[in-house]
């Protein structure tokens, strides 16, 4: 199992995290939405920094969820500032925020949050969820402990155990979940399930169906892949597909189909693009100004990386070809190569399962390194995803 190594203090990622380790990305939730973490223990002295500058626009261009660890904290914004900031918060922050998970919030601040919701936005209140412990949070969202500050973990360990709710009746024995027929399976298992073993051109039927539907109904949808559907609808349709039931996708919005496609790649047991491949390829040239020699070198590395993974290579080729079709309608959907790389990279790029280390960081420096490494991996992954979308026809010959 590999462990995260601290980056060099001279690297830009380390400097960024060291200076503003207040809010950072921490993977995706079960609905393929980016997860941001805001830790009160990282809030600086308000005398030295304007709290209004903590959030940056790039975090809120897409739908996202926010986890706020409210304790421990040396500095806290005054409650009058909270009310003022809440009312002045730009609409896009509220609109694109789909869930706010608040952990370890003291009673007085919870009263302020509840009051603000009643006064300003009852609709926003439905997005707000309080949790007393990390264990309760884990029941709502999958968050790797490597992204949780050590101070938060230590604080949580000191809390008294939360008593489970008293039951007035004997709970029914939960039904054993049926095996999945669509999500979370390896490409080899899907090919066997669909009697396509040995088919060099195999692409999972679900992926073909989703991309065909988007091709027919979604290419002109502004912000395609950026918006999230109803979580209830998404889970309902996903489970129906897992049971092998027929689902009429035309009954739902294209945002649901787009999310189903991203989740398919996110839940593959092995990533379609490994972080090691991104590192091996290094800094990539501009796809539109790439020399024949540079293109051949990249093609050779891809061929080597996927030599023993023909199903992954074929699926990657199919996806990149479809995303190029999306880009061809950029005047209508506003999804250029960069925007598509932003929304797809977290679902496509991650460490191979054998190398994942989800242990909690032992020091604050380790937590900073984890966030910095993730940022570096996503930046490298975005560069490769953009290159594959732009130059895929020349790479997958």
PDB file of C-alpha atoms in Angstrom, residues 197-331:
ATOM      1  CA  UNK A 197     -16.112 -12.257 -24.207  1.00  0.00           C
ATOM      2  CA  UNK A 198     -13.388 -11.991 -26.807  1.00  0.00           C
ATOM      3  CA  UNK A 199     -15.129  -9.175 -28.684  1.00  0.00           C
ATOM      4  CA  UNK A 200     -12.348  -6.676 -29.370  1.00  0.00           C
ATOM      5  CA  UNK A 201     -14.867  -3.899 -30.055  1.00  0.00           C
ATOM      6  CA  UNK A 202     -16.924  -4.466 -26.890  1.00  0.00           C
ATOM      7  CA  UNK A 203     -18.450  -1.454 -25.137  1.00  0.00           C
ATOM      8  CA  UNK A 204     -20.897  -2.058 -22.248  1.00  0.00           C
ATOM      9  CA  UNK A 205     -24.480  -1.896 -23.479  1.00  0.00           C
ATOM     10  CA  UNK A 206     -25.378   0.587 -20.735  1.00  0.00           C
ATOM     11  CA  UNK A 207     -22.700   3.020 -21.934  1.00  0.00           C
ATOM     12  CA  UNK A 208     -23.904   2.652 -25.520  1.00  0.00           C
ATOM     13  CA  UNK A 209     -27.478   3.296 -24.455  1.00  0.00           C
ATOM     14  CA  UNK A 210     -26.605   6.355 -22.362  1.00  0.00           C
ATOM     15  CA  UNK A 211     -24.390   7.946 -25.018  1.00  0.00           C
ATOM     16  CA  UNK A 212     -26.960   7.222 -27.739  1.00  0.00           C
ATOM     17  CA  UNK A 213     -29.671   8.900 -25.651  1.00  0.00           C
ATOM     18  CA  UNK A 214     -27.494  11.948 -25.010  1.00  0.00           C
ATOM     19  CA  UNK A 215     -26.556  12.101 -28.679  1.00  0.00           C
ATOM     20  CA  UNK A 216     -30.250  12.220 -29.615  1.00  0.00           C
ATOM     21  CA  UNK A 217     -31.568  14.431 -26.829  1.00  0.00           C
ATOM     22  CA  UNK A 218     -28.758  16.262 -25.046  1.00  0.00           C
ATOM     23  CA  UNK A 219     -26.069  17.647 -27.337  1.00  0.00           C
ATOM     24  CA  UNK A 220     -27.721  21.071 -27.410  1.00  0.00           C
ATOM     25  CA  UNK A 221     -28.378  21.146 -23.637  1.00  0.00           C
ATOM     26  CA  UNK A 222     -26.538  24.093 -22.083  1.00  0.00           C
ATOM     27  CA  UNK A 223     -24.243  22.960 -19.291  1.00  0.00           C
ATOM     28  CA  UNK A 224     -24.516  19.273 -20.204  1.00  0.00           C
ATOM     29  CA  UNK A 225     -22.790  17.140 -17.504  1.00  0.00           C
ATOM     30  CA  UNK A 226     -22.570  20.127 -15.153  1.00  0.00           C
ATOM     31  CA  UNK A 227     -25.978  19.957 -13.504  1.00  0.00           C
ATOM     32  CA  UNK A 228     -27.242  17.284 -11.136  1.00  0.00           C
ATOM     33  CA  UNK A 229     -30.686  15.678 -11.302  1.00  0.00           C
ATOM     34  CA  UNK A 230     -32.849  14.878  -8.302  1.00  0.00           C
ATOM     35  CA  UNK A 231     -30.924  12.485  -6.053  1.00  0.00           C
ATOM     36  CA  UNK A 232     -34.069  10.436  -5.449  1.00  0.00           C
ATOM     37  CA  UNK A 233     -34.708  10.042  -9.177  1.00  0.00           C
ATOM     38  CA  UNK A 234     -31.063   9.246  -9.846  1.00  0.00           C
ATOM     39  CA  UNK A 235     -30.937   6.523  -7.200  1.00  0.00           C
ATOM     40  CA  UNK A 236     -34.279   5.082  -8.324  1.00  0.00           C
ATOM     41  CA  UNK A 237     -33.248   4.797 -11.977  1.00  0.00           C
ATOM     42  CA  UNK A 238     -29.765   3.531 -11.137  1.00  0.00           C
ATOM     43  CA  UNK A 239     -31.177   0.755  -8.953  1.00  0.00           C
ATOM     44  CA  UNK A 240     -33.687  -0.158 -11.663  1.00  0.00           C
ATOM     45  CA  UNK A 241     -30.815  -0.503 -14.153  1.00  0.00           C
ATOM     46  CA  UNK A 242     -28.888  -2.580 -11.636  1.00  0.00           C
ATOM     47  CA  UNK A 243     -31.861  -4.951 -11.424  1.00  0.00           C
ATOM     48  CA  UNK A 244     -31.902  -5.290 -15.196  1.00  0.00           C
ATOM     49  CA  UNK A 245     -35.217  -3.484 -15.581  1.00  0.00           C
ATOM     50  CA  UNK A 246     -36.074  -1.496 -18.686  1.00  0.00           C
ATOM     51  CA  UNK A 247     -35.998   2.255 -18.053  1.00  0.00           C
ATOM     52  CA  UNK A 248     -37.502   4.765 -20.464  1.00  0.00           C
ATOM     53  CA  UNK A 249     -34.885   7.521 -20.286  1.00  0.00           C
ATOM     54  CA  UNK A 250     -37.131   9.924 -22.203  1.00  0.00           C
ATOM     55  CA  UNK A 251     -39.281  10.196 -19.069  1.00  0.00           C
ATOM     56  CA  UNK A 252     -36.414  11.930 -17.295  1.00  0.00           C
ATOM     57  CA  UNK A 253     -34.265  14.958 -18.016  1.00  0.00           C
ATOM     58  CA  UNK A 254     -30.963  14.602 -19.834  1.00  0.00           C
ATOM     59  CA  UNK A 255     -29.131  15.669 -16.665  1.00  0.00           C
ATOM     60  CA  UNK A 256     -30.092  12.312 -15.164  1.00  0.00           C
ATOM     61  CA  UNK A 257     -28.686  10.404 -18.146  1.00  0.00           C
ATOM     62  CA  UNK A 258     -25.504  12.496 -18.018  1.00  0.00           C
ATOM     63  CA  UNK A 259     -25.056  11.718 -14.310  1.00  0.00           C
ATOM     64  CA  UNK A 260     -25.672   8.010 -14.895  1.00  0.00           C
ATOM     65  CA  UNK A 261     -22.839   8.019 -17.436  1.00  0.00           C
ATOM     66  CA  UNK A 262     -20.377   9.755 -15.103  1.00  0.00           C
ATOM     67  CA  UNK A 263     -21.293   7.438 -12.225  1.00  0.00           C
ATOM     68  CA  UNK A 264     -20.663   4.375 -14.398  1.00  0.00           C
ATOM     69  CA  UNK A 265     -17.031   5.400 -14.861  1.00  0.00           C
ATOM     70  CA  UNK A 266     -16.676   6.502 -11.243  1.00  0.00           C
ATOM     71  CA  UNK A 267     -17.821   3.078  -9.968  1.00  0.00           C
ATOM     72  CA  UNK A 268     -15.629   0.933 -12.202  1.00  0.00           C
ATOM     73  CA  UNK A 269     -13.463  -1.217  -9.900  1.00  0.00           C
ATOM     74  CA  UNK A 270     -10.387  -0.001 -11.756  1.00  0.00           C
ATOM     75  CA  UNK A 271      -9.998   3.529 -13.133  1.00  0.00           C
ATOM     76  CA  UNK A 272     -10.262   4.023 -16.860  1.00  0.00           C
ATOM     77  CA  UNK A 273      -7.203   6.305 -16.586  1.00  0.00           C
ATOM     78  CA  UNK A 274      -4.681   5.686 -13.820  1.00  0.00           C
ATOM     79  CA  UNK A 275      -2.814   8.464 -12.069  1.00  0.00           C
ATOM     80  CA  UNK A 276       0.372   6.570 -12.905  1.00  0.00           C
ATOM     81  CA  UNK A 277      -0.346   6.953 -16.623  1.00  0.00           C
ATOM     82  CA  UNK A 278      -0.815  10.703 -16.175  1.00  0.00           C
ATOM     83  CA  UNK A 279       2.529  10.889 -14.383  1.00  0.00           C
ATOM     84  CA  UNK A 280       4.294   8.741 -16.979  1.00  0.00           C
ATOM     85  CA  UNK A 281       3.069  10.940 -19.835  1.00  0.00           C
ATOM     86  CA  UNK A 282       4.280  14.084 -18.083  1.00  0.00           C
ATOM     87  CA  UNK A 283       3.601  17.534 -19.482  1.00  0.00           C
ATOM     88  CA  UNK A 284       1.614  17.201 -22.680  1.00  0.00           C
ATOM     89  CA  UNK A 285       1.951  19.456 -25.727  1.00  0.00           C
ATOM     90  CA  UNK A 286      -0.913  21.379 -27.259  1.00  0.00           C
ATOM     91  CA  UNK A 287      -2.982  18.767 -29.090  1.00  0.00           C
ATOM     92  CA  UNK A 288      -3.586  21.154 -31.988  1.00  0.00           C
ATOM     93  CA  UNK A 289       0.115  21.945 -32.411  1.00  0.00           C
ATOM     94  CA  UNK A 290       1.580  18.523 -31.688  1.00  0.00           C
ATOM     95  CA  UNK A 291       4.348  17.311 -34.000  1.00  0.00           C
ATOM     96  CA  UNK A 292       4.065  13.854 -35.605  1.00  0.00           C
ATOM     97  CA  UNK A 293       6.976  12.667 -33.448  1.00  0.00           C
ATOM     98  CA  UNK A 294       5.325  13.875 -30.230  1.00  0.00           C
ATOM     99  CA  UNK A 295       2.009  12.312 -31.218  1.00  0.00           C
ATOM    100  CA  UNK A 296       3.695   8.978 -31.960  1.00  0.00           C
ATOM    101  CA  UNK A 297       5.500   9.012 -28.596  1.00  0.00           C
ATOM    102  CA  UNK A 298       2.217   9.575 -26.753  1.00  0.00           C
ATOM    103  CA  UNK A 299       0.513   6.917 -28.867  1.00  0.00           C
ATOM    104  CA  UNK A 300       3.245   4.423 -27.957  1.00  0.00           C
ATOM    105  CA  UNK A 301       2.872   5.121 -24.222  1.00  0.00           C
ATOM    106  CA  UNK A 302      -0.888   4.687 -24.411  1.00  0.00           C
ATOM    107  CA  UNK A 303      -0.449   1.447 -26.344  1.00  0.00           C
ATOM    108  CA  UNK A 304       1.914   0.169 -23.662  1.00  0.00           C
ATOM    109  CA  UNK A 305      -0.363   1.254 -20.801  1.00  0.00           C
ATOM    110  CA  UNK A 306      -3.409  -0.521 -22.271  1.00  0.00           C
ATOM    111  CA  UNK A 307      -1.624  -3.506 -23.810  1.00  0.00           C
ATOM    112  CA  UNK A 308      -3.187  -5.886 -21.282  1.00  0.00           C
ATOM    113  CA  UNK A 309      -6.430  -3.891 -20.922  1.00  0.00           C
ATOM    114  CA  UNK A 310      -8.088  -3.945 -24.364  1.00  0.00           C
ATOM    115  CA  UNK A 311     -11.592  -3.447 -22.939  1.00  0.00           C
ATOM    116  CA  UNK A 312     -10.510  -0.316 -21.071  1.00  0.00           C
ATOM    117  CA  UNK A 313      -8.785   1.034 -24.172  1.00  0.00           C
ATOM    118  CA  UNK A 314     -11.853   0.466 -26.323  1.00  0.00           C
ATOM    119  CA  UNK A 315     -14.181   2.055 -23.771  1.00  0.00           C
ATOM    120  CA  UNK A 316     -11.873   5.061 -23.456  1.00  0.00           C
ATOM    121  CA  UNK A 317     -11.840   5.449 -27.239  1.00  0.00           C
ATOM    122  CA  UNK A 318     -15.647   5.308 -27.336  1.00  0.00           C
ATOM    123  CA  UNK A 319     -16.034   7.903 -24.590  1.00  0.00           C
ATOM    124  CA  UNK A 320     -13.542  10.342 -26.098  1.00  0.00           C
ATOM    125  CA  UNK A 321     -15.191  10.034 -29.498  1.00  0.00           C
ATOM    126  CA  UNK A 322     -18.549  10.858 -27.930  1.00  0.00           C
ATOM    127  CA  UNK A 323     -17.114  13.821 -26.015  1.00  0.00           C
ATOM    128  CA  UNK A 324     -15.732  15.204 -29.275  1.00  0.00           C
ATOM    129  CA  UNK A 325     -19.307  15.147 -30.580  1.00  0.00           C
ATOM    130  CA  UNK A 326     -20.345  17.140 -27.519  1.00  0.00           C
ATOM    131  CA  UNK A 327     -17.639  19.720 -28.260  1.00  0.00           C
ATOM    132  CA  UNK A 328     -18.897  20.059 -31.833  1.00  0.00           C
ATOM    133  CA  UNK A 329     -22.107  21.533 -30.358  1.00  0.00           C
ATOM    134  CA  UNK A 330     -20.288  23.961 -28.069  1.00  0.00           C
ATOM    135  CA  UNK A 331     -22.258  26.930 -29.427  1.00  0.00           C
TER     136      UNK A 331
END
